[in-house]
Amino acid sequence: MDLNRIKFLVVGCGFFGAVIAERIANDLNEKVMIIDKRPHIGGNCYSEKDEETGIFYHKYGTHIFHTSNKTVWNYINNFTEFNGYYHQVLTTYKNKVFQMPINLETINSFYNINLKPYEVDNFLKKEIAKENITNPRNFEEKAISMVGKPLYEAFIKGYTEKQWGKNPKDLPESILKRLPFRKNYNESYFFDRWQGVPSSGYTEIFNKMLNNKNIEIKLDKDFFDIRDSIPDSTFIIYSGAIDRFFDYKFGKLDWRTIVLKKRIAPVEDFQGTSVMNFAEKSIPYTRIHEPKHLHPETKYWNEKTLLIEEYPKSDDGSSPFYPINDPKNKKLFAKYSAEAQKSKNIIIGGRLGDYKYYDMDKTIEMALESYEKRIKRRKGKGKKN
Ligand code: UDP
């Protein structure tokens, strides 16, 4: 590959990189190269068909697109249609299935009572008062101060310990913001205005976004193998791990990853839902995905179903999925971030570049913003503020 003729080099073909490449190619009408060390486009959103069952699945765990950002929703709809899938999650605790996120049905079923919505506050207040937490300072205290100890210990503690490999006392309460809690019977997992699964899969979105003669894609290509031969004048959009970019010079950030194990069950429907969580610590996986349920519009004519068990584990930097935003890592990230601000001709972003627990919509929002501010305006084609 001739690196001398490339003006824009995008590293990583997930949403952050692909959106910026699409904008450079279509909006700016400039040439751009994308490289990815994996053999496929789409990053962690990559979807494919399982050969044995013909079922579409998401290779790196179930991805439900959800957003309340109209710009992002309009943007993504240029590249796909969404099916009518609406995300609900269930959780198994002591061999019984409960609704997740915790809502009135979960509470009533767990305590075997029949509270009305207007009685929930009083009921929980008594539970919470037992714990004497006046000023919650971490994930565990925050969770207990919201739902009381019994619900916390059943549905949150074990799952969180498995997911993060840490004592929840050492985790930031911000993670809890992802987990809704409701005092009514609304069991929707997301609060967002729009949600769904792309009818033809995520990979199709990337194919459409990147189908432009201005875009050249090189797969199985590791940035760190070619870095030394990239001219200084090349503008780099990097969406890999930020600590790796700076050769870990301040130390390694901690990441969490997951291992996904596929198996086939010889039944039409195994668990009746796309994602079943397992709350207890003694069960080694956090959830089982059954991707058949993500496509209610498709009739899969078979007596088999694909199941994917999810096992969290710590990451050595080779396959980072989740940033661990505790004080130690936040401090370290701040050093790398300051270094990134100083670097010319480089945008570092996305979940790995920003070390933030972004959902897909936030990643797209950040990519569109970075393009407008750092690339388009720089070229003098955008508004100046
Ligand atoms: N969580 C939990 N019990 C559950 C599901 C989630 O305690 O059954 C907590 C857990 O700490 C997790 C966080 O909520 O890390 C966010 O969950 P989410 O479903 O957003 O995780 P993701 O889908 O991003 O892996």
XYZ file of C-alpha atoms and ligand atoms in Angstrom:
410
model
C 0.000 0.000 0.000
C 1.256 3.420 -0.902
C 1.016 5.448 2.275
C 2.443 8.556 0.647
C -0.675 9.295 -1.327
C -3.086 8.935 1.603
C -4.318 12.130 3.183
C -6.718 10.542 5.679
C -6.028 7.246 7.412
C -8.735 5.759 9.622
C -7.579 3.127 12.089
C -10.364 0.768 13.151
C -13.529 0.024 11.243
C -16.127 0.244 14.016
C -18.704 3.033 14.126
C -16.276 5.798 15.116
C -13.915 5.175 12.215
C -16.540 4.199 9.654
C -18.704 7.295 10.252
C -15.742 9.631 9.864
C -14.579 7.795 6.741
C -18.087 7.980 5.282
C -18.216 11.743 5.943
C -14.771 12.362 4.457
C -15.690 10.372 1.349
C -19.241 11.639 0.809
C -19.317 15.089 2.368
C -15.761 16.231 1.745
C -15.301 14.175 -1.412
C -11.769 13.266 -0.380
C -9.998 9.929 -0.483
C -9.626 7.969 2.730
C -8.123 4.627 3.707
C -9.438 2.481 6.546
C -7.355 -0.238 8.101
C -8.424 -2.793 10.658
C -6.447 -5.589 12.231
C -9.484 -7.863 12.142
C -10.481 -9.721 8.973
C -13.832 -7.919 8.809
C -15.428 -4.473 8.900
C -17.862 -3.314 11.612
C -15.697 -3.619 14.729
C -17.621 -5.071 17.642
C -20.925 -4.495 15.846
C -20.102 -7.083 13.197
C -22.993 -9.438 12.474
C -23.100 -12.592 10.387
C -25.214 -15.638 9.665
C -24.592 -18.766 11.678
C -23.921 -21.506 9.145
C -25.598 -24.369 10.951
C -28.868 -22.653 11.868
C -29.069 -19.782 9.351
C -29.670 -17.400 12.273
C -28.278 -13.858 12.122
C -26.205 -13.052 15.191
C -23.879 -10.391 16.526
C -20.423 -11.867 16.825
C -19.353 -9.727 19.783
C -22.538 -9.835 21.847
C -26.068 -8.587 21.322
C -26.217 -5.009 20.061
C -29.518 -3.169 20.237
C -29.467 0.222 18.604
C -31.156 2.806 20.816
C -31.029 6.572 20.871
C -32.884 9.759 21.717
C -30.635 11.809 19.448
C -32.564 12.757 16.314
C -29.443 13.621 14.298
C -27.969 10.197 15.018
C -31.261 8.417 14.316
C -31.665 10.209 10.977
C -28.051 9.513 10.090
C -28.157 5.769 10.757
C -31.466 5.422 8.931
C -29.661 6.446 5.724
C -28.006 3.044 5.804
C -30.564 0.606 7.141
C -34.110 -0.125 8.104
C -34.749 -1.171 11.669
C -37.077 -3.992 12.561
C -39.663 -3.576 15.295
C -37.558 -5.278 17.962
C -38.052 -3.811 21.421
C -35.486 -4.801 24.033
C -36.524 -6.563 27.196
C -34.211 -8.459 29.502
C -34.978 -11.163 32.003
C -32.786 -12.449 34.765
C -32.589 -15.827 36.449
C -32.031 -15.917 40.191
C -32.165 -19.207 42.130
C -33.719 -20.910 39.139
C -36.606 -18.457 38.875
C -37.005 -15.907 36.104
C -37.576 -12.216 36.942
C -37.993 -9.078 34.881
C -34.975 -6.839 34.473
C -34.492 -3.910 34.932
C -35.962 -4.037 38.406
C -39.556 -2.818 38.135
C -42.784 -3.302 40.058
C -43.253 -6.796 38.670
C -39.730 -7.772 39.815
C -40.313 -6.353 43.303
C -43.704 -8.010 43.744
C -42.514 -11.314 42.422
C -39.311 -11.289 44.515
C -41.067 -10.453 47.796
C -44.244 -12.334 46.842
C -46.381 -9.272 47.568
C -48.696 -7.107 45.508
C -47.658 -3.483 45.956
C -49.314 -0.702 44.023
C -47.009 1.857 42.340
C -47.800 4.494 44.995
C -46.770 2.086 47.776
C -43.306 1.307 46.400
C -41.490 4.343 47.815
C -42.661 3.653 51.345
C -41.853 -0.031 51.090
C -38.336 0.585 49.799
C -37.735 3.438 52.217
C -38.067 0.950 55.081
C -35.671 -1.482 53.384
C -33.150 1.262 52.649
C -33.356 2.741 56.180
C -32.011 -0.553 57.568
C -28.651 0.128 55.891
C -27.973 3.622 57.211
C -26.435 4.981 54.012
C -26.760 8.747 54.037
C -24.284 9.742 51.377
C -23.683 6.911 48.845
C -20.090 7.008 47.667
C -19.718 4.033 45.381
C -21.619 1.591 43.165
C -22.729 -0.672 46.024
C -23.927 2.102 48.313
C -25.730 3.834 45.477
C -27.500 0.622 44.434
C -28.546 -0.201 48.019
C -29.798 3.344 48.531
C -32.018 2.906 45.467
C -33.477 -0.579 45.910
C -32.449 -1.841 49.370
C -30.114 -4.705 50.232
C -32.205 -7.798 49.358
C -32.886 -6.707 45.754
C -29.313 -5.489 45.388
C -27.881 -8.771 46.605
C -30.177 -10.841 44.403
C -30.009 -8.999 41.086
C -27.058 -6.634 41.078
C -24.225 -7.725 43.356
C -23.329 -11.121 41.848
C -23.830 -9.981 38.256
C -21.665 -6.914 38.805
C -18.892 -8.900 40.495
C -18.836 -11.300 37.543
C -18.981 -8.498 34.994
C -16.244 -6.332 36.443
C -14.169 -8.780 38.504
C -14.176 -6.216 41.321
C -15.885 -5.570 44.604
C -18.833 -3.233 43.732
C -17.579 -0.943 46.523
C -14.610 -0.217 44.261
C -16.704 0.616 41.199
C -18.024 4.046 40.226
C -21.719 4.636 40.720
C -21.892 5.958 37.134
C -22.188 2.370 35.841
C -25.566 2.189 37.589
C -26.944 4.942 35.384
C -27.058 2.357 32.618
C -29.425 0.199 34.620
C -32.939 1.610 34.804
C -35.086 1.151 37.906
C -38.833 1.581 37.719
C -41.663 1.711 40.192
C -44.249 0.775 37.568
C -44.687 -2.179 35.203
C -42.607 -0.707 32.382
C -40.085 -3.440 31.609
C -38.384 -1.795 28.640
C -34.600 -1.948 29.047
C -34.029 1.481 27.507
C -35.536 4.904 28.096
C -34.720 6.024 24.575
C -37.105 7.370 21.990
C -35.979 5.049 19.169
C -34.676 1.499 19.199
C -34.388 -1.585 17.036
C -32.112 -4.060 15.318
C -31.046 -3.464 11.691
C -33.253 -5.746 9.582
C -30.313 -6.917 7.447
C -27.744 -6.881 10.225
C -25.052 -4.394 11.267
C -22.494 -5.521 8.685
C -24.862 -4.343 5.959
C -24.851 -0.841 7.502
C -21.063 -0.735 7.258
C -21.126 -2.091 3.705
C -23.463 0.720 2.689
C -21.557 3.415 4.568
C -18.243 2.414 3.066
C -19.382 1.700 -0.467
C -17.723 4.709 -2.065
C -14.903 4.936 -4.567
C -13.158 7.402 -2.267
C -12.823 4.716 0.409
C -10.194 2.009 0.373
C -10.411 -0.696 3.036
C -7.503 -2.853 4.143
C -8.340 -5.663 6.528
C -5.924 -7.825 8.533
C -3.721 -4.760 8.753
C -2.324 -3.728 12.106
C -1.631 0.000 12.488
C 1.403 -0.687 14.654
C 3.022 -2.700 11.843
C 2.873 0.244 9.416
C 3.074 3.181 11.788
C 6.704 3.990 11.068
C 6.067 4.370 7.372
C 3.153 6.812 7.693
C 4.150 10.324 6.532
C 3.769 13.168 9.082
C 1.333 14.918 6.789
C -1.246 12.095 7.019
C -4.282 12.941 9.118
C -4.946 9.939 11.379
C -8.306 9.032 12.882
C -7.480 6.411 15.495
C -10.167 4.402 17.302
C -8.034 1.800 19.050
C -6.995 1.800 22.715
C -5.421 5.133 23.631
C -2.766 3.653 25.940
C -1.503 1.423 23.130
C -1.292 4.447 20.807
C 1.163 6.107 23.169
C 3.112 2.877 23.678
C 1.795 2.587 27.255
C 4.229 5.314 28.255
C 2.280 6.259 31.408
C 1.257 2.655 32.155
C -1.537 0.334 31.050
C -5.201 1.162 31.405
C -7.371 -1.643 32.790
C -9.961 -3.145 30.502
C -12.577 -5.821 30.813
C -13.377 -8.149 27.990
C -15.769 -11.012 27.307
C -15.462 -14.491 25.880
C -18.469 -15.675 23.909
C -19.138 -19.404 23.589
C -21.536 -20.568 20.898
C -23.616 -23.700 21.118
C -26.691 -25.080 19.398
C -29.737 -26.302 21.321
C -31.958 -28.867 19.551
C -35.179 -26.957 20.283
C -37.022 -24.231 18.428
C -36.919 -21.791 21.354
C -34.570 -22.253 24.317
C -35.202 -19.318 26.649
C -38.027 -17.339 25.051
C -36.083 -14.074 24.887
C -32.961 -12.595 23.275
C -30.974 -11.983 26.465
C -31.273 -13.888 29.732
C -29.091 -12.602 32.575
C -27.843 -14.846 35.354
C -27.656 -12.986 38.618
C -25.798 -15.458 40.815
C -22.049 -15.421 41.094
C -21.904 -19.228 41.163
C -23.007 -19.353 37.498
C -19.867 -18.428 35.553
C -21.482 -16.605 32.646
C -23.354 -13.313 32.977
C -25.883 -13.947 30.225
C -27.072 -16.201 27.452
C -27.914 -14.599 24.120
C -30.459 -16.265 21.846
C -30.205 -14.186 18.671
C -33.203 -15.748 16.965
C -35.395 -13.447 19.071
C -33.741 -10.304 17.714
C -35.531 -10.840 14.420
C -39.219 -11.351 15.166
C -39.896 -10.448 11.526
C -38.024 -13.561 10.341
C -39.422 -17.054 10.610
C -36.532 -19.430 11.121
C -37.836 -22.768 9.917
C -35.810 -25.050 12.084
C -35.904 -27.000 15.292
C -32.549 -25.626 16.373
C -31.541 -22.432 18.054
C -28.207 -20.684 18.458
C -27.126 -19.810 21.997
C -24.162 -17.690 23.027
C -22.885 -17.723 26.596
C -21.029 -14.624 27.774
C -18.072 -14.932 30.157
C -16.414 -11.702 31.343
C -12.688 -11.708 32.005
C -9.843 -9.288 32.515
C -8.078 -8.140 29.403
C -4.352 -7.909 28.757
C -4.857 -5.197 26.154
C -5.404 -7.582 23.242
C -9.191 -7.467 23.150
C -10.481 -4.512 25.199
C -14.289 -4.182 25.451
C -15.135 -2.245 28.603
C -13.160 0.615 30.188
C -12.981 0.461 33.989
C -13.668 4.010 35.058
C -12.436 3.846 38.632
C -10.347 6.717 40.065
C -7.006 5.060 39.237
C -7.856 4.522 35.564
C -9.542 7.907 35.216
C -6.349 9.572 36.378
C -4.245 7.559 33.970
C -6.611 8.252 31.091
C -6.429 11.995 31.826
C -2.664 11.841 31.182
C -3.138 10.114 27.841
C -5.930 12.479 26.934
C -3.685 15.509 27.580
C -1.082 13.903 25.352
C -3.687 13.391 22.610
C -4.681 17.088 22.777
C -1.082 18.002 22.024
C -0.844 15.732 18.992
C -1.343 17.395 15.665
C -3.134 15.779 12.740
C -4.727 13.137 14.954
C -8.208 12.420 16.224
C -8.426 9.748 18.903
C -11.945 8.609 19.705
C -14.543 5.902 20.102
C -15.021 3.678 23.163
C -11.379 2.569 23.187
C -9.856 5.911 22.239
C -11.926 7.937 24.714
C -11.869 5.201 27.384
C -15.612 5.750 27.875
C -18.483 3.291 28.170
C -20.170 4.601 24.996
C -23.181 3.012 23.360
C -23.346 2.933 19.571
C -25.396 6.129 19.309
C -22.951 8.094 21.452
C -20.056 6.814 19.346
C -21.794 8.004 16.177
C -22.596 11.357 17.782
C -18.957 11.828 18.760
C -17.769 10.803 15.289
C -20.091 13.263 13.545
C -18.980 16.002 15.919
C -15.273 15.226 15.469
C -15.689 15.262 11.714
C -17.452 18.639 11.751
C -15.077 20.315 14.193
C -11.732 18.765 13.453
C -11.889 17.882 9.769
C -14.540 19.872 7.949
C -13.871 23.216 9.616
C -10.148 22.699 9.252
C -10.702 22.370 5.529
C -12.707 25.599 5.620
C -15.905 23.961 4.465
C -17.814 24.149 7.732
C -19.220 26.918 9.883
C -16.750 28.829 12.005
C -17.694 29.722 15.556
N -26.315 -5.035 35.964
C -26.681 -5.838 37.025
N -27.551 -6.870 36.839
C -28.089 -7.135 35.621
C -27.717 -6.315 34.522
C -26.821 -5.275 34.726
O -26.214 -5.639 38.138
O -28.876 -8.094 35.500
C -25.352 -3.936 36.189
C -23.908 -4.414 36.005
O -23.092 -3.734 36.929
C -23.608 -3.975 34.581
C -24.366 -2.647 34.485
O -25.550 -2.891 35.260
O -22.240 -3.812 34.348
C -24.708 -2.208 33.086
O -25.440 -3.216 32.422
P -25.681 -3.198 30.837
O -26.797 -4.127 30.540
O -25.801 -1.785 30.384
O -24.319 -3.817 30.310
P -23.804 -4.000 28.800
O -24.972 -4.475 27.986
O -23.236 -2.692 28.361
O -22.753 -5.049 28.957
